[in-house]
Amino acid sequence: MQADTDGQFVVHNPWTAEVAFEVTSTGETRVDAIAREAKASFYQYLKTPGHRRAEWIQGAAAALERARGEIVEAMIAHIGKPRKAAEMEVKRSVAFITACAQHLHTLGGQLLPLDMVPAGAGSIGFARRVPYGVVAAVTPFNAPSNLLVQKLAPALATGNAVLIKPSLEGTRIAEMIAQAFIAGGVPEGLVRVVTGDRAEALALAAHRDVDLVTLTGGTAAGDALARAAGAKRFLGELGGNSPNIVAADADIEDAVKRIVPSSFEASGQQCISTQRIIVEAPVFDRFLDLFVEATKRLKIGDPAGAETDLGPVVSRRSADRIAAMIDDARALGARVISCGERRDCVIPPTIVVEPPAAARLIREEVFGPVVVVLRAADVDDAIRIANDCEFGLQGSCFTTSLATALRVSDEVRVGSLWINEASRFRLDNYPFGGMGRSGVGREGLPYALEEYTQLKFTGMRGV
């Protein structure tokens, strides 16, 4: 991706280095007009009944299914996502949109017993959930379909207007998805794409007609958008550095089988990709040997290939950043096992063994095909290592002990924890979100429907 001073951006295919497409930034002046138009559309359609909004969302799912092949090819060419991962992502997006329409009927309210307060005797009150208004949805490149519909579908289903500000690399895919929603029946004024980079995102967040800001992205970006948003509602699924604990009593072969793809598929470019593997000392050497052996079997190559496990990372800039983090760990004395050679944007699966606590790979989110393997004296030490990090998005623990599983569930500070499954595993019907510097708010159904609505009370005297 390359930018000039006139708001023109060139996005390159990370595998071939050819120009994939060009983006013209919306610009801050046009953002102002778009936000005002979105607020007008919100009021225009505010009284649309729920069954009609459900029809829109169901229609969007059908339209996205029709566009699935085109979107898959765009993912391969624009971000280098391997074909099988891209196909799975779009299929999941369609399923999520369908489920969103089905869950809309669960969004209820509450009748309140006002007569429990003396002054409320003879009155009734009720609370119901109402939309915020205009939602600014800022989305990343790495899952440009799924992470967008996780915001777009519930926000529209609950009656909001949505302004999408995708990553530069995800711009064309966002435009395809917006058109699918419009083709499915969503009024065009309720869903718009704002193109550009940081300036447009900040302008949306700060705009007086934007009522809620939602971001999936890095923690630094979350800080900047939250500051720009001010007092308005902010939802953030931010950075991660996922710990995966392997206890001494775990099924080691099964742990390896699950943690390898969690670490490296999609080139590790997922916020919940395994980054820190914390292994109890009695099984450390065995786990490491099996893990290295399994990693070397992964297929690296052209993302268009049906069997490719790892393609390139999204850009040369990202590849250079990841390589610098590996070099940092090596300079601090860590053992580095690289399962291949770097080629332009292709970073081979890399295993960094026992880097010191000062290493960037321990403190930061790598967002690449790199994991660290750390030795823990026992479960107490594993929990301490897992929590020695500002991030807390999702983690996992492999163990055959119910007591260990429950203890890790209680003590590891993450928003989601899996037992005997790796951290990158995610379902769309549980509350997903972070603790600490990993963000606020929850995605997943029916939780997202609540996040995009607020409670409104109505009281009636003398009824």
Coordinates of C-alpha atoms in Angstrom, one line a residue:
M1 CA 0.0 0.0 0.0
Q2 CA 1.4 3.4 -1.0
A3 CA 0.0 6.9 -0.5
D4 CA 0.6 10.3 -2.1
T5 CA -0.2 13.7 -0.8
D6 CA -3.5 14.1 -2.7
G7 CA -5.4 11.4 -0.8
Q8 CA -4.7 8.8 -3.5
F9 CA -3.7 5.3 -2.3
V10 CA -2.4 2.4 -4.3
V11 CA -3.0 -1.1 -2.9
H12 CA -0.7 -3.9 -4.1
N13 CA -1.3 -7.6 -4.3
P14 CA 1.1 -8.8 -1.6
W15 CA 1.9 -12.0 -3.5
T16 CA 2.6 -10.7 -7.0
A17 CA 3.4 -7.0 -6.0
E18 CA 1.1 -5.9 -8.9
V19 CA -1.3 -3.0 -8.4
A20 CA -4.6 -4.4 -7.1
F21 CA -6.6 -1.2 -7.1
E22 CA -6.4 2.5 -6.2
V23 CA -8.4 4.3 -3.5
T24 CA -9.4 8.0 -3.5
S25 CA -9.9 9.3 0.0
T26 CA -13.4 10.6 0.9
G27 CA -11.8 13.6 2.6
E28 CA -12.8 15.3 5.9
T29 CA -15.1 17.8 4.2
R30 CA -17.1 15.1 2.5
V31 CA -17.2 13.1 5.7
D32 CA -19.2 15.9 7.3
A33 CA -21.8 15.8 4.5
I34 CA -22.0 12.0 4.6
A35 CA -22.5 12.0 8.4
R36 CA -25.3 14.5 8.2
E37 CA -27.0 12.6 5.4
A38 CA -26.8 9.4 7.4
K39 CA -28.4 11.1 10.4
A40 CA -31.3 12.2 8.1
S41 CA -31.7 8.7 6.8
F42 CA -31.7 7.3 10.3
Y43 CA -34.7 9.5 11.2
Q44 CA -36.4 8.7 7.9
Y45 CA -36.4 5.0 8.6
L46 CA -36.6 5.1 12.4
K47 CA -40.2 3.7 12.6
T48 CA -39.5 0.8 10.3
P49 CA -41.0 -2.3 12.0
G50 CA -38.7 -5.0 13.2
H51 CA -40.1 -7.6 10.8
R52 CA -39.2 -5.4 7.9
R53 CA -35.6 -4.8 9.2
A54 CA -35.3 -8.6 9.5
E55 CA -36.3 -9.0 5.9
W56 CA -33.6 -6.5 4.9
I57 CA -31.0 -8.5 6.8
Q58 CA -32.2 -11.8 5.4
G59 CA -32.1 -10.3 1.9
A60 CA -28.5 -9.1 2.5
A61 CA -27.4 -12.6 3.4
A62 CA -28.8 -13.9 0.2
A63 CA -27.2 -11.2 -1.8
L64 CA -23.8 -11.8 -0.1
E65 CA -24.1 -15.5 -0.9
R66 CA -24.5 -14.5 -4.6
A67 CA -21.4 -12.3 -4.4
R68 CA -19.3 -14.9 -2.5
G69 CA -17.0 -15.9 -5.4
E70 CA -16.2 -12.3 -6.2
I71 CA -15.4 -11.4 -2.6
V72 CA -13.2 -14.5 -2.2
E73 CA -11.1 -13.5 -5.2
A74 CA -10.8 -10.0 -3.9
M75 CA -9.5 -11.3 -0.5
I76 CA -6.9 -13.4 -2.3
A77 CA -5.7 -10.5 -4.5
H78 CA -6.0 -7.6 -2.0
I79 CA -4.8 -9.1 1.2
G80 CA -3.2 -12.4 0.2
K81 CA -5.6 -14.5 2.2
P82 CA -5.3 -18.2 1.3
R83 CA -8.3 -19.4 -0.8
K84 CA -9.6 -21.9 1.7
A85 CA -9.5 -19.4 4.6
A86 CA -11.2 -16.8 2.4
E87 CA -14.0 -19.2 1.4
M88 CA -14.5 -20.1 5.0
E89 CA -14.7 -16.5 6.0
V90 CA -17.4 -15.5 3.5
K91 CA -19.4 -18.6 4.3
R92 CA -19.3 -17.6 8.0
S93 CA -20.3 -14.0 7.2
V94 CA -23.5 -15.2 5.4
A95 CA -24.3 -17.5 8.3
F96 CA -23.8 -14.7 10.8
I97 CA -26.1 -12.3 8.9
T98 CA -28.8 -14.9 8.7
A99 CA -28.5 -15.6 12.4
C100 CA -28.7 -11.9 13.2
A101 CA -32.1 -11.6 11.5
Q102 CA -33.3 -14.7 13.4
H103 CA -32.1 -13.2 16.8
L104 CA -33.8 -9.9 16.3
H105 CA -37.0 -11.1 18.0
T106 CA -35.1 -11.7 21.3
L107 CA -34.4 -8.0 21.7
G108 CA -37.0 -7.3 24.4
G109 CA -37.7 -4.8 27.2
Q110 CA -38.8 -4.8 30.8
L111 CA -41.9 -3.8 32.7
L112 CA -40.8 -2.0 35.9
P113 CA -42.6 -2.1 39.3
L114 CA -42.8 1.6 39.9
D115 CA -45.1 1.1 42.9
M116 CA -42.2 -0.3 44.9
V117 CA -41.3 3.3 45.5
P118 CA -44.1 5.3 47.3
A119 CA -44.1 8.1 44.8
G120 CA -44.6 5.6 42.0
A121 CA -47.8 4.1 43.3
G122 CA -50.5 4.3 40.6
S123 CA -47.9 4.6 37.8
I124 CA -46.4 2.1 35.4
G125 CA -43.1 2.2 33.6
F126 CA -41.3 0.2 31.0
A127 CA -37.8 0.2 29.5
R128 CA -37.1 -0.8 25.9
R129 CA -34.1 -0.9 23.7
V130 CA -33.8 1.8 21.0
P131 CA -31.0 2.4 18.4
Y132 CA -28.3 4.9 18.9
G133 CA -28.5 6.6 15.6
V134 CA -25.5 6.7 13.3
V135 CA -22.8 4.1 13.9
A136 CA -19.2 4.6 12.6
A137 CA -17.7 1.1 12.0
V138 CA -13.9 1.1 11.5
T139 CA -12.7 -2.3 10.3
P140 CA -9.3 -3.9 9.7
F141 CA -7.9 -5.7 6.7
N142 CA -7.4 -9.2 8.1
A143 CA -11.0 -10.4 8.0
P144 CA -12.6 -7.8 5.8
S145 CA -15.9 -9.7 5.4
N146 CA -16.5 -11.3 8.8
L147 CA -15.3 -8.4 11.0
L148 CA -17.4 -6.0 9.0
V149 CA -20.6 -7.9 9.1
Q150 CA -20.1 -8.5 12.8
K151 CA -20.8 -4.8 13.2
L152 CA -22.9 -4.0 10.1
A153 CA -25.6 -6.6 10.5
P154 CA -26.5 -6.1 14.2
A155 CA -26.3 -2.3 13.9
L156 CA -28.7 -2.2 10.9
A157 CA -31.0 -4.9 12.3
T158 CA -31.5 -2.8 15.4
G159 CA -32.4 0.4 13.4
N160 CA -29.1 2.3 13.1
A161 CA -27.5 3.9 10.1
V162 CA -23.9 2.7 9.5
L163 CA -20.9 4.5 8.0
I164 CA -18.2 2.0 7.2
K165 CA -14.6 3.1 7.3
P166 CA -12.6 0.0 6.2
S167 CA -8.8 -0.4 6.1
L168 CA -7.3 0.7 2.8
E169 CA -6.7 -2.9 1.8
G170 CA -10.3 -3.8 2.6
T171 CA -11.9 -0.9 0.7
R172 CA -13.2 -2.8 -2.3
I173 CA -14.4 -5.7 -0.3
A174 CA -16.3 -3.3 2.0
E175 CA -17.9 -1.7 -1.0
M176 CA -19.0 -5.1 -2.3
I177 CA -20.6 -6.0 1.0
A178 CA -22.3 -2.6 1.3
Q179 CA -23.8 -3.2 -2.2
A180 CA -25.0 -6.7 -1.1
F181 CA -26.8 -5.2 1.8
I182 CA -28.4 -2.6 -0.4
A183 CA -29.3 -5.3 -3.0
G184 CA -30.9 -7.2 -0.2
G185 CA -33.3 -4.3 0.6
V186 CA -31.4 -2.1 3.1
P187 CA -32.1 1.6 2.0
E188 CA -29.0 3.1 0.5
G189 CA -28.9 6.0 2.9
L190 CA -28.5 3.6 5.9
V191 CA -25.2 2.1 4.7
R192 CA -22.3 4.0 3.2
V193 CA -18.6 3.4 2.8
V194 CA -16.1 6.2 3.7
T195 CA -12.8 5.6 2.0
G196 CA -9.4 6.8 3.3
D197 CA -7.1 6.4 6.2
R198 CA -6.6 7.8 9.7
A199 CA -8.0 11.3 9.0
E200 CA -11.3 10.0 7.8
A201 CA -11.6 7.6 10.8
L202 CA -10.9 10.4 13.3
A203 CA -13.3 12.8 11.5
L204 CA -16.1 10.2 11.7
A205 CA -15.4 9.5 15.4
A206 CA -15.5 13.2 16.3
H207 CA -18.5 14.1 14.2
R208 CA -21.6 15.4 16.1
D209 CA -24.0 13.3 14.0
V210 CA -22.1 10.0 14.8
D211 CA -23.6 8.5 17.9
L212 CA -21.5 5.3 18.4
V213 CA -18.0 4.4 17.3
T214 CA -17.0 0.7 16.9
L215 CA -13.5 -0.4 16.0
T216 CA -11.7 -3.7 15.4
G217 CA -8.1 -2.8 15.3
G218 CA -5.0 -2.0 17.3
T219 CA -4.9 -0.6 20.8
A220 CA -3.2 2.6 19.6
A221 CA -5.9 3.2 17.1
G222 CA -8.5 2.5 19.7
D223 CA -7.0 5.1 22.0
A224 CA -7.0 7.7 19.2
L225 CA -10.6 7.0 18.2
A226 CA -11.9 7.0 21.8
R227 CA -10.3 10.4 22.4
A228 CA -11.8 11.7 19.2
A229 CA -15.2 10.3 20.0
G230 CA -15.3 11.9 23.5
A231 CA -18.4 11.1 25.6
K232 CA -20.2 9.1 22.9
R233 CA -20.5 5.3 23.0
F234 CA -17.3 3.5 22.0
L235 CA -16.9 -0.3 21.3
G236 CA -13.4 -1.6 20.7
E237 CA -12.1 -5.1 19.9
L238 CA -8.4 -4.1 20.1
G239 CA -5.0 -5.8 20.3
G240 CA -4.2 -9.2 21.6
N241 CA -1.2 -11.4 22.6
S242 CA -3.0 -14.7 23.1
P243 CA -1.7 -17.0 25.8
N244 CA -2.2 -20.8 25.2
I245 CA -1.3 -22.8 28.3
V246 CA -0.3 -26.5 27.9
A247 CA -0.4 -28.2 31.3
A248 CA 1.7 -31.3 32.0
D249 CA -1.3 -33.5 32.1
A250 CA -2.6 -32.4 28.6
D251 CA -3.0 -34.5 25.6
I252 CA 0.2 -33.1 23.9
E253 CA -0.6 -34.5 20.4
D254 CA -4.0 -32.9 20.5
A255 CA -2.6 -29.6 21.8
V256 CA -0.1 -29.5 18.9
K257 CA -2.7 -30.3 16.3
R258 CA -4.9 -27.4 17.4
I259 CA -2.3 -24.8 18.3
V260 CA -0.3 -25.0 15.0
P261 CA -3.2 -23.7 12.8
S262 CA -4.1 -21.2 15.5
S263 CA -0.6 -19.8 15.3
F264 CA 0.0 -19.7 11.6
E265 CA -3.0 -19.9 9.4
A266 CA -3.9 -16.6 7.7
S267 CA -0.2 -15.8 8.4
G268 CA -1.1 -15.2 12.1
Q269 CA -2.9 -12.1 11.1
Q270 CA -5.8 -12.5 13.6
C271 CA -6.2 -10.7 16.9
I272 CA -6.7 -14.1 18.6
S273 CA -4.0 -16.0 16.8
T274 CA -1.8 -17.9 19.3
Q275 CA 1.2 -15.8 20.2
R276 CA 2.5 -17.1 23.5
I277 CA 2.5 -20.9 24.1
I278 CA 3.2 -21.5 27.8
V279 CA 4.2 -25.1 28.5
E280 CA 4.8 -26.8 31.8
A281 CA 8.4 -27.8 32.2
P282 CA 7.9 -31.6 32.3
V283 CA 6.4 -31.7 28.8
F284 CA 8.2 -28.7 27.3
D285 CA 10.8 -30.5 25.2
R286 CA 8.3 -33.0 23.9
F287 CA 5.7 -30.4 23.0
L288 CA 8.4 -28.2 21.2
D289 CA 9.7 -31.2 19.2
L290 CA 6.2 -32.1 18.0
F291 CA 5.2 -28.5 17.4
V292 CA 8.2 -27.8 15.2
E293 CA 7.6 -31.0 13.3
A294 CA 3.9 -30.2 12.6
T295 CA 4.7 -26.6 11.7
K296 CA 7.2 -27.7 9.0
R297 CA 4.3 -29.6 7.3
L298 CA 2.4 -26.4 6.6
K299 CA 2.2 -25.4 3.0
I300 CA 3.5 -21.9 2.2
G301 CA 2.8 -20.4 -1.2
D302 CA 0.4 -18.7 -3.6
P303 CA -2.8 -17.8 -1.7
A304 CA -4.9 -18.7 -4.8
G305 CA -3.9 -22.3 -4.3
A306 CA -6.5 -24.6 -2.8
E307 CA -4.1 -26.3 -0.4
T308 CA -2.1 -23.2 0.7
D309 CA -2.0 -22.7 4.5
L310 CA 0.2 -19.6 4.6
G311 CA 0.4 -16.9 2.0
P312 CA 2.0 -13.4 2.3
V313 CA 1.3 -10.9 5.0
V314 CA -0.7 -7.9 3.9
S315 CA 2.2 -5.6 2.9
R316 CA 6.0 -5.2 2.8
R317 CA 5.6 -2.7 5.7
S318 CA 4.0 -5.4 7.8
A319 CA 6.6 -8.0 6.8
D320 CA 9.4 -5.6 7.8
R321 CA 7.8 -4.9 11.1
I322 CA 7.4 -8.6 11.9
A323 CA 11.0 -9.3 10.9
A324 CA 12.2 -6.6 13.2
M325 CA 10.4 -8.2 16.1
I326 CA 12.0 -11.5 15.3
D327 CA 15.4 -9.9 15.1
D328 CA 14.8 -8.1 18.5
A329 CA 14.2 -11.5 20.2
R330 CA 17.2 -13.0 18.5
A331 CA 19.4 -10.1 19.7
L332 CA 18.2 -10.7 23.2
G333 CA 19.4 -14.3 23.1
A334 CA 16.3 -16.2 22.1
R335 CA 16.5 -19.3 19.9
V336 CA 14.7 -18.7 16.6
I337 CA 13.4 -21.6 14.5
S338 CA 12.4 -20.4 11.0
C339 CA 10.5 -22.9 8.9
G340 CA 11.5 -21.5 5.6
E341 CA 12.9 -18.4 4.0
R342 CA 11.5 -14.9 3.7
R343 CA 10.4 -13.8 0.2
D344 CA 9.1 -10.3 0.0
C345 CA 5.8 -10.2 1.9
V346 CA 6.1 -13.9 2.8
I347 CA 7.3 -14.5 6.4
P348 CA 7.7 -18.2 7.0
P349 CA 6.3 -19.8 10.2
T350 CA 8.7 -18.8 13.0
I351 CA 9.0 -20.3 16.4
V352 CA 10.9 -18.2 19.0
V353 CA 12.0 -20.3 22.0
E354 CA 12.1 -18.7 25.5
P355 CA 12.7 -15.1 24.7
P356 CA 13.3 -12.8 27.7
A357 CA 10.4 -10.8 29.1
A358 CA 11.9 -7.6 27.5
A359 CA 11.4 -9.0 24.0
R360 CA 8.9 -7.2 21.9
L361 CA 7.2 -10.5 21.0
I362 CA 6.3 -10.8 24.7
R363 CA 5.1 -7.3 25.2
E364 CA 3.5 -6.4 21.9
E365 CA 1.0 -7.9 19.3
V366 CA 3.0 -9.4 16.4
F367 CA 0.1 -9.9 14.0
G368 CA 2.1 -12.3 11.9
P369 CA 3.2 -16.0 11.6
V370 CA 5.3 -15.9 14.8
V371 CA 4.9 -17.6 18.1
V372 CA 6.9 -17.8 21.3
V373 CA 7.2 -20.9 23.3
L374 CA 7.8 -20.3 27.0
R375 CA 8.6 -22.7 29.8
A376 CA 6.5 -22.6 33.0
A377 CA 7.5 -24.3 36.3
D378 CA 4.0 -25.3 37.1
V379 CA 0.4 -24.1 36.6
D380 CA 0.9 -21.2 39.0
D381 CA 3.8 -20.0 36.9
A382 CA 1.8 -20.5 33.7
I383 CA -1.0 -18.3 35.0
R384 CA 1.5 -15.7 36.1
I385 CA 3.1 -15.6 32.7
A386 CA -0.2 -15.5 30.9
N387 CA -1.3 -12.4 32.9
D388 CA 2.0 -10.6 32.6
C389 CA 0.7 -8.7 29.6
E390 CA -1.5 -5.6 29.1
F391 CA -3.7 -7.5 26.6
G392 CA -6.6 -9.8 27.5
L393 CA -8.6 -10.8 24.5
Q394 CA -8.8 -14.6 24.2
G395 CA -6.7 -17.5 25.5
S396 CA -6.7 -21.2 26.1
C397 CA -5.6 -24.0 28.3
F398 CA -5.0 -27.7 27.5
T399 CA -5.5 -29.9 30.5
T400 CA -7.3 -33.1 31.5
S401 CA -7.9 -31.7 35.0
L402 CA -11.2 -30.1 35.7
A403 CA -9.7 -28.3 38.7
T404 CA -7.0 -26.8 36.5
A405 CA -9.5 -25.8 33.9
L406 CA -11.7 -24.0 36.4
R407 CA -8.8 -22.3 38.0
V408 CA -7.4 -21.0 34.7
S409 CA -10.9 -19.9 33.8
D410 CA -11.0 -17.9 37.1
E411 CA -7.5 -16.5 37.1
V412 CA -6.4 -15.8 33.5
R413 CA -7.5 -12.3 32.6
V414 CA -9.0 -12.6 29.1
G415 CA -12.5 -11.9 27.8
S416 CA -12.8 -15.4 26.4
L417 CA -11.1 -18.6 27.4
W418 CA -11.1 -22.0 25.7
I419 CA -10.3 -25.3 27.4
N420 CA -8.7 -27.9 25.1
E421 CA -9.1 -25.7 22.1
A422 CA -6.7 -23.1 20.8
S423 CA -7.2 -19.4 21.2
R424 CA -8.0 -18.6 17.5
F425 CA -11.2 -20.7 17.7
R426 CA -14.3 -18.4 17.8
L427 CA -18.0 -19.0 17.5
D428 CA -20.5 -16.3 16.8
N429 CA -23.0 -17.1 19.6
Y430 CA -20.8 -16.3 22.6
P431 CA -19.8 -12.9 24.1
F432 CA -16.5 -12.0 22.4
G433 CA -14.4 -9.1 23.5
G434 CA -11.4 -8.1 25.6
M435 CA -10.2 -7.2 29.1
G436 CA -7.5 -4.7 29.9
R437 CA -6.0 -3.0 26.8
S438 CA -7.8 -5.4 24.5
G439 CA -11.0 -3.3 24.5
V440 CA -14.5 -2.8 25.7
G441 CA -17.9 -4.2 24.5
R442 CA -18.9 -7.6 23.2
E443 CA -19.6 -9.1 19.8
G444 CA -21.5 -12.3 19.1
L445 CA -25.3 -12.9 19.2
P446 CA -27.4 -11.9 20.9
Y447 CA -24.9 -9.6 22.7
A448 CA -24.1 -7.4 19.7
L449 CA -27.8 -6.5 19.3
E450 CA -27.7 -5.1 22.8
E451 CA -24.4 -3.2 22.2
Y452 CA -26.0 -1.3 19.3
T453 CA -29.0 -0.3 21.3
Q454 CA -29.6 1.7 24.5
L455 CA -32.3 1.5 27.1
K456 CA -35.0 4.1 27.1
F457 CA -37.5 4.4 30.0
T458 CA -41.1 5.5 29.7
G459 CA -43.3 6.2 32.7
M460 CA -47.0 6.8 32.8
R461 CA -48.7 8.4 35.8
G462 CA -52.2 7.7 37.0
V463 CA -52.9 4.7 34.8

